[in-house]
Tab-separated table of C-alpha atoms (C1' of nucleotides) in Angstrom:
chain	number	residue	atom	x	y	z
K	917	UNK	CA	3.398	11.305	-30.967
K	918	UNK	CA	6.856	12.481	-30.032
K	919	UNK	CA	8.267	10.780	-27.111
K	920	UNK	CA	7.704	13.270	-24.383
K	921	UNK	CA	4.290	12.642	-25.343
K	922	UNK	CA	3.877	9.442	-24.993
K	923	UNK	CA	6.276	9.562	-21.637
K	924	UNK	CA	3.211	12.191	-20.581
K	925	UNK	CA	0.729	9.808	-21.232
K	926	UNK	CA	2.237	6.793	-19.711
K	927	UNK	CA	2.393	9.166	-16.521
K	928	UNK	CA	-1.442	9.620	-16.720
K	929	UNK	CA	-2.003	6.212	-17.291
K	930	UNK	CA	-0.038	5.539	-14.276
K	931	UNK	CA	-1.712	8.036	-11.940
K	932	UNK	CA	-4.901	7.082	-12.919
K	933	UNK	CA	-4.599	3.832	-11.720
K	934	UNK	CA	-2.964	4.900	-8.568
K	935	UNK	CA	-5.136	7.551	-7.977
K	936	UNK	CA	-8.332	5.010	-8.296
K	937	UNK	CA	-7.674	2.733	-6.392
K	938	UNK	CA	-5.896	4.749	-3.163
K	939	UNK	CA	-7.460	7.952	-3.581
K	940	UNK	CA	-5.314	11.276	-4.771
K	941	UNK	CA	-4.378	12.602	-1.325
K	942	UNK	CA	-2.602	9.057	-0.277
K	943	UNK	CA	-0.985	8.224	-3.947
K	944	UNK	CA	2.444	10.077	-3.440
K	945	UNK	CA	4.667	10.885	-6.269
K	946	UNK	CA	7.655	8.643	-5.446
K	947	UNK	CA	4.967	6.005	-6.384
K	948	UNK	CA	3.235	7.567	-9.400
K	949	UNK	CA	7.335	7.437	-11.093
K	950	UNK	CA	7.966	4.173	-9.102
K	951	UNK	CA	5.228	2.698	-11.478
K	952	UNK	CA	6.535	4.356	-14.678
K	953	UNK	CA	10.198	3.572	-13.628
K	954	UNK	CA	12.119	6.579	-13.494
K	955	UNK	CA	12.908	8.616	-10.318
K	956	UNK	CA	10.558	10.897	-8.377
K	957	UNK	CA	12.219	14.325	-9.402
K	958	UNK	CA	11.735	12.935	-13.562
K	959	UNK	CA	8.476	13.675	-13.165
K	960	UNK	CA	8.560	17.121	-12.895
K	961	UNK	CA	9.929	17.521	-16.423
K	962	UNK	CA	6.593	16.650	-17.593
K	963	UNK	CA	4.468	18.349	-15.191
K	964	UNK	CA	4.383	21.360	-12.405
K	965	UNK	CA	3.437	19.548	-9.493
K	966	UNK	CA	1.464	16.377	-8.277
K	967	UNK	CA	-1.843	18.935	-8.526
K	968	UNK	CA	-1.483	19.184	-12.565
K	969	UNK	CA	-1.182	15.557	-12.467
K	970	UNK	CA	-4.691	15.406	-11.193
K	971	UNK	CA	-6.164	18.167	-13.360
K	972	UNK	CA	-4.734	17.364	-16.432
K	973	UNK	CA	-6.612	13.466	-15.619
K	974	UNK	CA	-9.810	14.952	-14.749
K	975	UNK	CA	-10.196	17.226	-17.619
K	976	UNK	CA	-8.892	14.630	-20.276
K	977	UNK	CA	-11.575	12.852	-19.401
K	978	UNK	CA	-14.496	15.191	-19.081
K	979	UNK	CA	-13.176	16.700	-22.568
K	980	UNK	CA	-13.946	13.222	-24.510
K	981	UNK	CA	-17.199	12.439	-22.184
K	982	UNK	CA	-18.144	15.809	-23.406
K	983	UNK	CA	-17.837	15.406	-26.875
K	984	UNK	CA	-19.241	11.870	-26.963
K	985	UNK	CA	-22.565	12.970	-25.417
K	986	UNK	CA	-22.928	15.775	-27.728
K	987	UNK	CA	-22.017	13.543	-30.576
K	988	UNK	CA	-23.991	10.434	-29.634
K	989	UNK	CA	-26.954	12.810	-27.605
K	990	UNK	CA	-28.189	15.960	-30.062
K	991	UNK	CA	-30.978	17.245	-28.706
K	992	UNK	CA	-32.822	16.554	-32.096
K	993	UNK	CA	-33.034	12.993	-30.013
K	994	UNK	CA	-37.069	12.340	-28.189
K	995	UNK	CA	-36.076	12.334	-25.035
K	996	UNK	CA	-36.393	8.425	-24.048
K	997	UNK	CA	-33.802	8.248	-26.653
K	998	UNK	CA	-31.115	10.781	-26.032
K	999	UNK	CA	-32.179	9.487	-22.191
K	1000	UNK	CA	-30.799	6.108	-23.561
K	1001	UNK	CA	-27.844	7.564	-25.531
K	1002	UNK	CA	-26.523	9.121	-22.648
K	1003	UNK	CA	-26.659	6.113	-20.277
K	1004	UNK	CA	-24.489	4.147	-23.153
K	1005	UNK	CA	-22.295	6.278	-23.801
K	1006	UNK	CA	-21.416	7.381	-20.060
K	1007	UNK	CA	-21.242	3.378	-18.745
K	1008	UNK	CA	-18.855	2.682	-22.551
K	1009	UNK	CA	-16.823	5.454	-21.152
K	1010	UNK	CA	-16.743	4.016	-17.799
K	1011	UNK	CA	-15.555	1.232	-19.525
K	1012	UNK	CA	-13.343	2.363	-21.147
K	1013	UNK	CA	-11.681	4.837	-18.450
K	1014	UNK	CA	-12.564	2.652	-15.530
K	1015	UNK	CA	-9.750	5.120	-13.517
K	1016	UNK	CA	-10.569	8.176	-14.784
K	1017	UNK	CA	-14.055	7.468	-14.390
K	1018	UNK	CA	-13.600	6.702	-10.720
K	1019	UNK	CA	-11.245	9.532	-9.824
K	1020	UNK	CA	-13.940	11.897	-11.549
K	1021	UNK	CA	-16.355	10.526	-9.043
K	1022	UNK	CA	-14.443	10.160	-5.818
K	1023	UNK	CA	-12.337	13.882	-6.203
K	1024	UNK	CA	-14.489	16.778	-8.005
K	1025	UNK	CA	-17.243	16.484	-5.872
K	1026	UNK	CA	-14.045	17.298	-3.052
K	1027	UNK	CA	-12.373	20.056	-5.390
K	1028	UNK	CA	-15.224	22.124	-5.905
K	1029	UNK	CA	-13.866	25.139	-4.872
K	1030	UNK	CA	-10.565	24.907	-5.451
K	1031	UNK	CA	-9.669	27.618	-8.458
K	1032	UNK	CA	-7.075	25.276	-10.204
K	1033	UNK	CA	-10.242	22.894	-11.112
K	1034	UNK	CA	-12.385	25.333	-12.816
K	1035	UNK	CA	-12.109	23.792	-16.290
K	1036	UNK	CA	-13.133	20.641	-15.056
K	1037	UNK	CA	-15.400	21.663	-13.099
K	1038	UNK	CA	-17.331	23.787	-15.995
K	1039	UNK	CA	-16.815	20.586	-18.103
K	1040	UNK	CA	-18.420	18.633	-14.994
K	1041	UNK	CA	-21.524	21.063	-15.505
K	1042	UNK	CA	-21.521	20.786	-18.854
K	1043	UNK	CA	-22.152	17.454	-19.326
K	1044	UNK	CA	-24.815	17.762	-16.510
K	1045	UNK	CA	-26.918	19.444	-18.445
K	1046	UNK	CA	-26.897	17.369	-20.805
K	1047	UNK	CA	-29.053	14.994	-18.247
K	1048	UNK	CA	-31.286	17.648	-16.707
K	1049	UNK	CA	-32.185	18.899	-20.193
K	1050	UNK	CA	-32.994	15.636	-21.334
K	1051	UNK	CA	-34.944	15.328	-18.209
K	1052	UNK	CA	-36.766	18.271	-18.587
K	1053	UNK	CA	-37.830	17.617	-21.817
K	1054	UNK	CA	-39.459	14.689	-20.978
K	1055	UNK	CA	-41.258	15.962	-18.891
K	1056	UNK	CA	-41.978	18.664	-20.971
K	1057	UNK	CA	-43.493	16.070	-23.447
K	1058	UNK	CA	-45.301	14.019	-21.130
K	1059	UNK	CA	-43.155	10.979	-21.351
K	1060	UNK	CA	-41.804	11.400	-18.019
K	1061	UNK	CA	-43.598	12.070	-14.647
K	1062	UNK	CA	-43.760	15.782	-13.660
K	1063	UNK	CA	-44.264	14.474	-9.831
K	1064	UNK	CA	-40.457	14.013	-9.187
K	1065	UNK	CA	-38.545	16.718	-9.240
K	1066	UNK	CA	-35.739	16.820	-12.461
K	1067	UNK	CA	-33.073	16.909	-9.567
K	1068	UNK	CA	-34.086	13.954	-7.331
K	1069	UNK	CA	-34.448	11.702	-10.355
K	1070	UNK	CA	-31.187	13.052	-12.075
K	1071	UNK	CA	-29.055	12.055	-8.765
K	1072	UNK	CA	-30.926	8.545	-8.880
K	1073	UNK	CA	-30.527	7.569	-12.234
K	1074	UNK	CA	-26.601	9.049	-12.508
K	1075	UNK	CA	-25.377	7.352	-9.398
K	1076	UNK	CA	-26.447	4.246	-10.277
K	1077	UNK	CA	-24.631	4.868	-13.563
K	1078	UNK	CA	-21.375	5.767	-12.462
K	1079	UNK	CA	-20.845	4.345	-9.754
K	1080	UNK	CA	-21.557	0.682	-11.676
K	1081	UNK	CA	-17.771	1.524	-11.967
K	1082	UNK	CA	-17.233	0.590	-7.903
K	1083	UNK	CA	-19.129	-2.810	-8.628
K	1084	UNK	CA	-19.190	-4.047	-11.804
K	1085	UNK	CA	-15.908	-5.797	-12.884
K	1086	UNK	CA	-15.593	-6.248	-16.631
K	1087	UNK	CA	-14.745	-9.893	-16.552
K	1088	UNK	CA	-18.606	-10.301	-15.456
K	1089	UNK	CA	-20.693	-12.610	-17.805
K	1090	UNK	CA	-23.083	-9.374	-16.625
K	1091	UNK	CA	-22.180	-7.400	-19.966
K	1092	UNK	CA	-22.035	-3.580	-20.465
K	1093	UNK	CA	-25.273	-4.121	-22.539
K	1094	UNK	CA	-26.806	-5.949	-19.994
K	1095	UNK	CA	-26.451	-3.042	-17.578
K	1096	UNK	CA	-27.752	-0.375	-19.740
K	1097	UNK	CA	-31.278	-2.272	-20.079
K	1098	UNK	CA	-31.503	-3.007	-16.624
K	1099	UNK	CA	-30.462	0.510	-15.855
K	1100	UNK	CA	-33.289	2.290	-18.492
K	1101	UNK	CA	-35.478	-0.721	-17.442
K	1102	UNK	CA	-35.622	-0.273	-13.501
K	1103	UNK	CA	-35.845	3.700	-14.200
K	1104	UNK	CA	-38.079	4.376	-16.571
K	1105	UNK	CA	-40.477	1.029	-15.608
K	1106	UNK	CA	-39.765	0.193	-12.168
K	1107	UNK	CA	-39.127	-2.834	-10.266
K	1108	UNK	CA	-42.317	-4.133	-9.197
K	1109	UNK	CA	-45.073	-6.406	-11.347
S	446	UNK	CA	-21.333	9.826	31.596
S	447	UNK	CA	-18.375	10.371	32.871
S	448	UNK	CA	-15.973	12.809	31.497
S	449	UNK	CA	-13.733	10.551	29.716
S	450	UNK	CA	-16.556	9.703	27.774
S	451	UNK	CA	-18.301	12.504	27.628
S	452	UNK	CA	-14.462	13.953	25.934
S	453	UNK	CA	-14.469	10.489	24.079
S	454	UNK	CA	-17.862	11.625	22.119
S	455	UNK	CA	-16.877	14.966	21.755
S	456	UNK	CA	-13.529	13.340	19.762
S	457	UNK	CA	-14.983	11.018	18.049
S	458	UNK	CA	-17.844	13.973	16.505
S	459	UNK	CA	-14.846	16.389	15.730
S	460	UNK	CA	-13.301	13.268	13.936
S	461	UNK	CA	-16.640	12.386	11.968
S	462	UNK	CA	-17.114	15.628	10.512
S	463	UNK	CA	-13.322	16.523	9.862
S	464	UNK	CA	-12.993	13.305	7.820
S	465	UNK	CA	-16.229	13.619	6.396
S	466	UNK	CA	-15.338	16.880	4.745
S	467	UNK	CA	-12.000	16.351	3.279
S	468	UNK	CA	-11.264	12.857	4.145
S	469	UNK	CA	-9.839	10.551	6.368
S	470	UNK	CA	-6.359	10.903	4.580
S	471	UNK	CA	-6.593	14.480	4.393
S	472	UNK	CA	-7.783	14.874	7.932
S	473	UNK	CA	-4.757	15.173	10.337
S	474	UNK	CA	-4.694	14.716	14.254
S	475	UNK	CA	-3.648	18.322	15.078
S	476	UNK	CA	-6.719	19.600	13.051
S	477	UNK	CA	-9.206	16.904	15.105
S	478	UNK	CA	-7.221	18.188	18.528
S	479	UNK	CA	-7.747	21.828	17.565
S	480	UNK	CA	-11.361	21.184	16.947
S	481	UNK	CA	-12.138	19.537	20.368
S	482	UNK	CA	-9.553	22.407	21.917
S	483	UNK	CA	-6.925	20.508	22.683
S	484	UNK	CA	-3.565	19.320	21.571
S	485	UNK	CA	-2.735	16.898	20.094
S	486	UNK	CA	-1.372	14.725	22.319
S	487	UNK	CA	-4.233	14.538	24.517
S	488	UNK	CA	-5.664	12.836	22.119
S	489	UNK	CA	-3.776	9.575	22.687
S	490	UNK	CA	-5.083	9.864	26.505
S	491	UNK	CA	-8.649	8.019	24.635
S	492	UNK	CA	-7.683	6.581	21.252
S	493	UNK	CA	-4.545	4.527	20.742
S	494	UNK	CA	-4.150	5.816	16.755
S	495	UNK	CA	-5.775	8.302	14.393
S	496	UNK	CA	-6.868	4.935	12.679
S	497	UNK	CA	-8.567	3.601	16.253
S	498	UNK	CA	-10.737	7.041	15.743
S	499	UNK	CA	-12.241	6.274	12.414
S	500	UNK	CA	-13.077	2.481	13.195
S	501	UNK	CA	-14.797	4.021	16.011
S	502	UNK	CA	-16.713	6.370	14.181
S	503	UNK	CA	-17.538	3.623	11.669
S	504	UNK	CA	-18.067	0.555	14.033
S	505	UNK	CA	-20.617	2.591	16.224
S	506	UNK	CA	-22.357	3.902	13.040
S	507	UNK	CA	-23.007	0.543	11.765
S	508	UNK	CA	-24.621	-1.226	14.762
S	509	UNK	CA	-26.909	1.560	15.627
S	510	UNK	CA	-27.759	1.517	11.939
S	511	UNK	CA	-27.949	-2.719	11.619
S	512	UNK	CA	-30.230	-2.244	15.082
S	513	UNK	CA	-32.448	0.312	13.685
S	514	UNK	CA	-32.636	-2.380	10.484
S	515	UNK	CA	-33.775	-5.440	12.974
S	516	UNK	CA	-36.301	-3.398	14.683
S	517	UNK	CA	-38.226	-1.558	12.099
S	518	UNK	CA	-37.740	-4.336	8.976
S	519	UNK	CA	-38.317	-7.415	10.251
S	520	UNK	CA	-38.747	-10.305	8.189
S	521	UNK	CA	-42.395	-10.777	8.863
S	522	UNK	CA	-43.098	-7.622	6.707
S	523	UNK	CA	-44.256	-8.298	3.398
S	524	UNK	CA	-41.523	-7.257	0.644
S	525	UNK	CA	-42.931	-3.761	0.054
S	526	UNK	CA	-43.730	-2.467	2.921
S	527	UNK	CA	-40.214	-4.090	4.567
S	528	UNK	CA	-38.070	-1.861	1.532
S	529	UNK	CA	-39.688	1.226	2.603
S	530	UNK	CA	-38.724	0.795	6.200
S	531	UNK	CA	-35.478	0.071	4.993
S	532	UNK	CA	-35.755	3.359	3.087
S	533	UNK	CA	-36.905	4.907	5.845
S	534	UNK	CA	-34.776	4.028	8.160
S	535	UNK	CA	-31.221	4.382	6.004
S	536	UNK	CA	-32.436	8.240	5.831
S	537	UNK	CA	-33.632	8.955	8.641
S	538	UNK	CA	-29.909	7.542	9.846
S	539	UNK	CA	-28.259	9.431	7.024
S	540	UNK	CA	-30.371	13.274	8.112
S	541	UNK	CA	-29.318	12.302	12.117
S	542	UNK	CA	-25.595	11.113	11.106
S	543	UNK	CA	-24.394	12.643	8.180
S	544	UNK	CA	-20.988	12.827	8.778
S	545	UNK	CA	-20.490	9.408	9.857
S	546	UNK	CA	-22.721	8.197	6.874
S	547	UNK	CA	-20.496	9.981	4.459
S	548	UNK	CA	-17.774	8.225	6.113
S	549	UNK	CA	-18.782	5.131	5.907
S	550	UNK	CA	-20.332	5.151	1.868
S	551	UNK	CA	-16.494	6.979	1.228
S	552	UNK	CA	-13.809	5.535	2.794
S	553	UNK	CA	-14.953	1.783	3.791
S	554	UNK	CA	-14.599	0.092	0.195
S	555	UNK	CA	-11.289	0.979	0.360
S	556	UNK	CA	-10.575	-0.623	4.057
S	557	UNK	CA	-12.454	-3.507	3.497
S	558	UNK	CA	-9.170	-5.849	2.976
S	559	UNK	CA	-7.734	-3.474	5.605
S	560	UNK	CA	-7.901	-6.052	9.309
S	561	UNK	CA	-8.364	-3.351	11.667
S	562	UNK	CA	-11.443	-2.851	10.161
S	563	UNK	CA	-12.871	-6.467	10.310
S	564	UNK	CA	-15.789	-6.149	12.388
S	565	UNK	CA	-16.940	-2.598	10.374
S	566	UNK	CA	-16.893	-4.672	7.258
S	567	UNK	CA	-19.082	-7.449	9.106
S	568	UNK	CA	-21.291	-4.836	10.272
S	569	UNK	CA	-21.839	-3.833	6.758
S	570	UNK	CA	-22.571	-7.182	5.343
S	571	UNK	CA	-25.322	-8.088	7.707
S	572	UNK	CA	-26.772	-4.749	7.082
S	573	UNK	CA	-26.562	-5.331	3.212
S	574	UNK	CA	-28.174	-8.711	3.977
S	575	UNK	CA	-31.296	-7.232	5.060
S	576	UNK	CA	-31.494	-5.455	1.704
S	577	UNK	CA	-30.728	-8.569	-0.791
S	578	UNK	CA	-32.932	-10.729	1.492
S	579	UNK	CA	-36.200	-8.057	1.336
S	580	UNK	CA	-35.698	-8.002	-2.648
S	581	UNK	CA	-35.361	-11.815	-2.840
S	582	UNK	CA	-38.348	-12.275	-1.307
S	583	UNK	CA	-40.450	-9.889	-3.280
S	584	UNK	CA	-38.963	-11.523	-6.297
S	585	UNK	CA	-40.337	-14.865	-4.655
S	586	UNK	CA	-43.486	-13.536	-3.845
S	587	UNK	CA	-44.016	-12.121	-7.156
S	588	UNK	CA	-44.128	-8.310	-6.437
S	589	UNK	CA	-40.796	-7.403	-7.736
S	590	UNK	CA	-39.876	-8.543	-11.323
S	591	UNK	CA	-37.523	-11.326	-11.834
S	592	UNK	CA	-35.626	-10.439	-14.846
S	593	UNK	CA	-33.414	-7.785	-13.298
S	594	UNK	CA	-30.635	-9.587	-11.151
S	595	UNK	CA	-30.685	-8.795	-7.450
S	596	UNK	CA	-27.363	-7.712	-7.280
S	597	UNK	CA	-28.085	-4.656	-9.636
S	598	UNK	CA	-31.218	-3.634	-8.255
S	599	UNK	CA	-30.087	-3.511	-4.673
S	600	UNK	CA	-26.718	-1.525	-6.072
S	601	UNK	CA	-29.219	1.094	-7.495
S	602	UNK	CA	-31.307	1.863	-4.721
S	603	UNK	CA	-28.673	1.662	-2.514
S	604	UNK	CA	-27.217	4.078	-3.918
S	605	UNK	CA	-29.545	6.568	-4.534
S	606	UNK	CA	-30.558	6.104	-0.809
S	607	UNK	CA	-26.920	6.931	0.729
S	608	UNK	CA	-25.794	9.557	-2.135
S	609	UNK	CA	-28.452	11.464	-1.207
S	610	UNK	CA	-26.228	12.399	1.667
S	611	UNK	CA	-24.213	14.212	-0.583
S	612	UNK	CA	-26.962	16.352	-2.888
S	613	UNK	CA	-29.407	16.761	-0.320
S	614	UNK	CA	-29.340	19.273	1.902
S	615	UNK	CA	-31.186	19.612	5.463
S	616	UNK	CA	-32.986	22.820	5.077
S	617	UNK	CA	-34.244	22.168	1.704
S	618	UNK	CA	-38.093	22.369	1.455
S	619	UNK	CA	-37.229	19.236	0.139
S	620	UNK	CA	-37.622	16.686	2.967
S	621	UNK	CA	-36.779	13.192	4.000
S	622	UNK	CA	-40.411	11.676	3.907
S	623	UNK	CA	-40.761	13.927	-0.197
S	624	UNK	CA	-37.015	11.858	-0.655
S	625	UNK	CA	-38.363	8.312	0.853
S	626	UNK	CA	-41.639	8.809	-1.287
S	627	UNK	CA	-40.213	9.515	-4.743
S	628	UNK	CA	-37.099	6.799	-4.145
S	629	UNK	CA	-39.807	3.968	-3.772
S	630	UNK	CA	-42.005	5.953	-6.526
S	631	UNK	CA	-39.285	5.741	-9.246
S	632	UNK	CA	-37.656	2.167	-7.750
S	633	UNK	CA	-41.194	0.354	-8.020
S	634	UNK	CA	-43.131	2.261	-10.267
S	635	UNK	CA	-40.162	4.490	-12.780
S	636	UNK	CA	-40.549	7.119	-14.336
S	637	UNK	CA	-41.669	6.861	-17.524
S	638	UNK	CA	-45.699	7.930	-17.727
B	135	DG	C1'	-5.420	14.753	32.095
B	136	DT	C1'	-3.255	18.128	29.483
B	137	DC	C1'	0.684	20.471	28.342
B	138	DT	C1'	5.335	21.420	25.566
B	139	DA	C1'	8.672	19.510	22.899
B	140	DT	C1'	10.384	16.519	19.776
B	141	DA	C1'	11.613	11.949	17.676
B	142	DG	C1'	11.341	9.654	13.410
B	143	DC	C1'	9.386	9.393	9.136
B	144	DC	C1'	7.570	10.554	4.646
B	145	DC	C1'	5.986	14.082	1.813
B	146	DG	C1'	6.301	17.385	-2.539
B	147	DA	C1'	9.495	19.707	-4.837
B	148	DT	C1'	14.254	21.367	-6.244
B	149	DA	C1'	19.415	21.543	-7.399
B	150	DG	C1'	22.965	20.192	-9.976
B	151	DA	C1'	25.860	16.287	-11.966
B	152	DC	C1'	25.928	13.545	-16.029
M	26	DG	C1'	16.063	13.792	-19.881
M	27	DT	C1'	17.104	11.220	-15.975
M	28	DC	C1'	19.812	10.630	-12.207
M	29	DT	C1'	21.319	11.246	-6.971
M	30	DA	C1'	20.892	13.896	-3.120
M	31	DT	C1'	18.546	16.771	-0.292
M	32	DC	C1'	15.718	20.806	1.529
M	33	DG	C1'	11.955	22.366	4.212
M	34	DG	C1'	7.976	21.072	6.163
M	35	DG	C1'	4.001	18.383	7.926
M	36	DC	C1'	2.772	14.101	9.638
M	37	DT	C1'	1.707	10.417	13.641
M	38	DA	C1'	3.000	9.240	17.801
M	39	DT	C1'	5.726	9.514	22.161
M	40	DA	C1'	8.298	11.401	26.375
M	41	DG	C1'	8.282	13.731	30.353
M	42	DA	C1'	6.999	18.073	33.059
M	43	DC	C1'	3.194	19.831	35.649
DNA sequence: GTCTATAGCCCGATAGAC
DNA sequence: GTCTATCGGGCTATAGAC
């Protein structure tokens, strides 16, 4: 890695964090360099504008969530499975990009139409259908109930995923692990005796 | 009504639905002014700060929601039947006040160390109450299973109830009482076959 | 009670020295 | 490649006429 590279990186790093925890519209520049040390205007040697910033975050992210669900979810997988899969590797990712992960969340649903995010937003999709196929094929199979719509029970079951990111903190005895059975438990069995 | 309040409401729905759509950061007084037909100075003839606005919004939000909680869930329900009048109730609030519910699941995490916004976050925390309190209970009781903690179950419905603010749309064939069946469906029963 | 006008501040982005 | 300095503009909030 050459060392504009890494200077990149540290940038994203940087922005990530800011842009989780204060949301991208009140993060300002002057505070994405403050927290990598240089000056506002150094920035701008490494990216376009405070928008790229954003993007380039975003689409990182979706790019490796991407590739992990079609390594660790082939559709080759019975559905509970590949159901299972995909819950694990989304919350490791979550884990593991606890700022991407929450600027994904909190900003595409906002950016929607905005032209500069169509590859994420494409990526956003992609992944998507990941779940609904899964979904579908369960149902298809009889393993899941064809009385809920694919939709409803996609929403359900991926909020509660993603946005463990909002409440779970990973100092928790309440493990990763721990989540993903309650999370395929409560779904697939439900919560009363 | 007089017509400082009748102009008050009229603000304060401008505000709700401006800051629901691209957020309270990205949501400046001239645009809220030019909604109502004003300018913006006229504004600070009923609210003392653009922040005064959104407490507003979220403050009266909350208590008509908590009141609507007290009335139709008391605690002389049984477990069951008291979640699915807090279902009920959370969207039947969410279809007659979606801006202000979008408001409230988006921008109150971040406010809640925030002062000005110390009785919101009370509000909120009584109303949560009412949720942990119904699923302890069951848990007691012996209709809700014991070896998923409270904390988690409550975050999962939860959010699929409020979210659905967000996917859902009013006209859809799809309607409140198909979303409050299949959210206690999949919650109690899941939905594996 | 609403207007016009603007103070005072902070923003994203740029220019040019080093 | 990073700095200092700053431009042009949008922001919240205020002042004072009507």
């Amino acid at each position: 890695m050459t060392a504009v590279e890494l200077r990149r990186t540290d940038i994203l790093h940087a922005s990530a964090e800011l842009f989780a925890d204060k949301g991208v519209a009140s993060t300002t520049v002057r505070q994405i360099a403050a927290r990598v040390g240089v000056q506002s205007g150094a920035l701008y040697h490494y990216f376009p504008s405070k928008s790229a910033i954003v993007r380039e975050v975003v689409t990182t992210y979706l790019e490796q969530l991407k590739a992990r669900y079609d390594e660790a979810a082939p559709r080759e997988l019975d559905p509970r499975a590949r159901l299972r899969a995909i819950v694990e590797v989304s919350l490791r990712t979550a884990e593991e990009s606890p700022h991407a992960t929450v600027v994904y969340q909190n900003e595409l649903p906002n950016l929607r139409d905005d032209p500069d995010y169509r590859d994420a937003k494409k990526l956003a999709d992609e992944a998507q259908q990941i779940w609904l196929e899964t979904i579908n094929d369960g149902k298809r199979t009889g393993v899941f109930r064809e009385d809920v719509p694919t939709k409803v029970f996609h929403r359900f079951i991926r909020d509660a995923v993603w946005l463990s990111i909002k409440w779970r903190h990973p100092e928790d005895a309440y493990t990763t692990e721990d989540l993903t059975r309650d999370c395929l438990t409560i779904f697939l069995d439900g919560f009363a005796t």
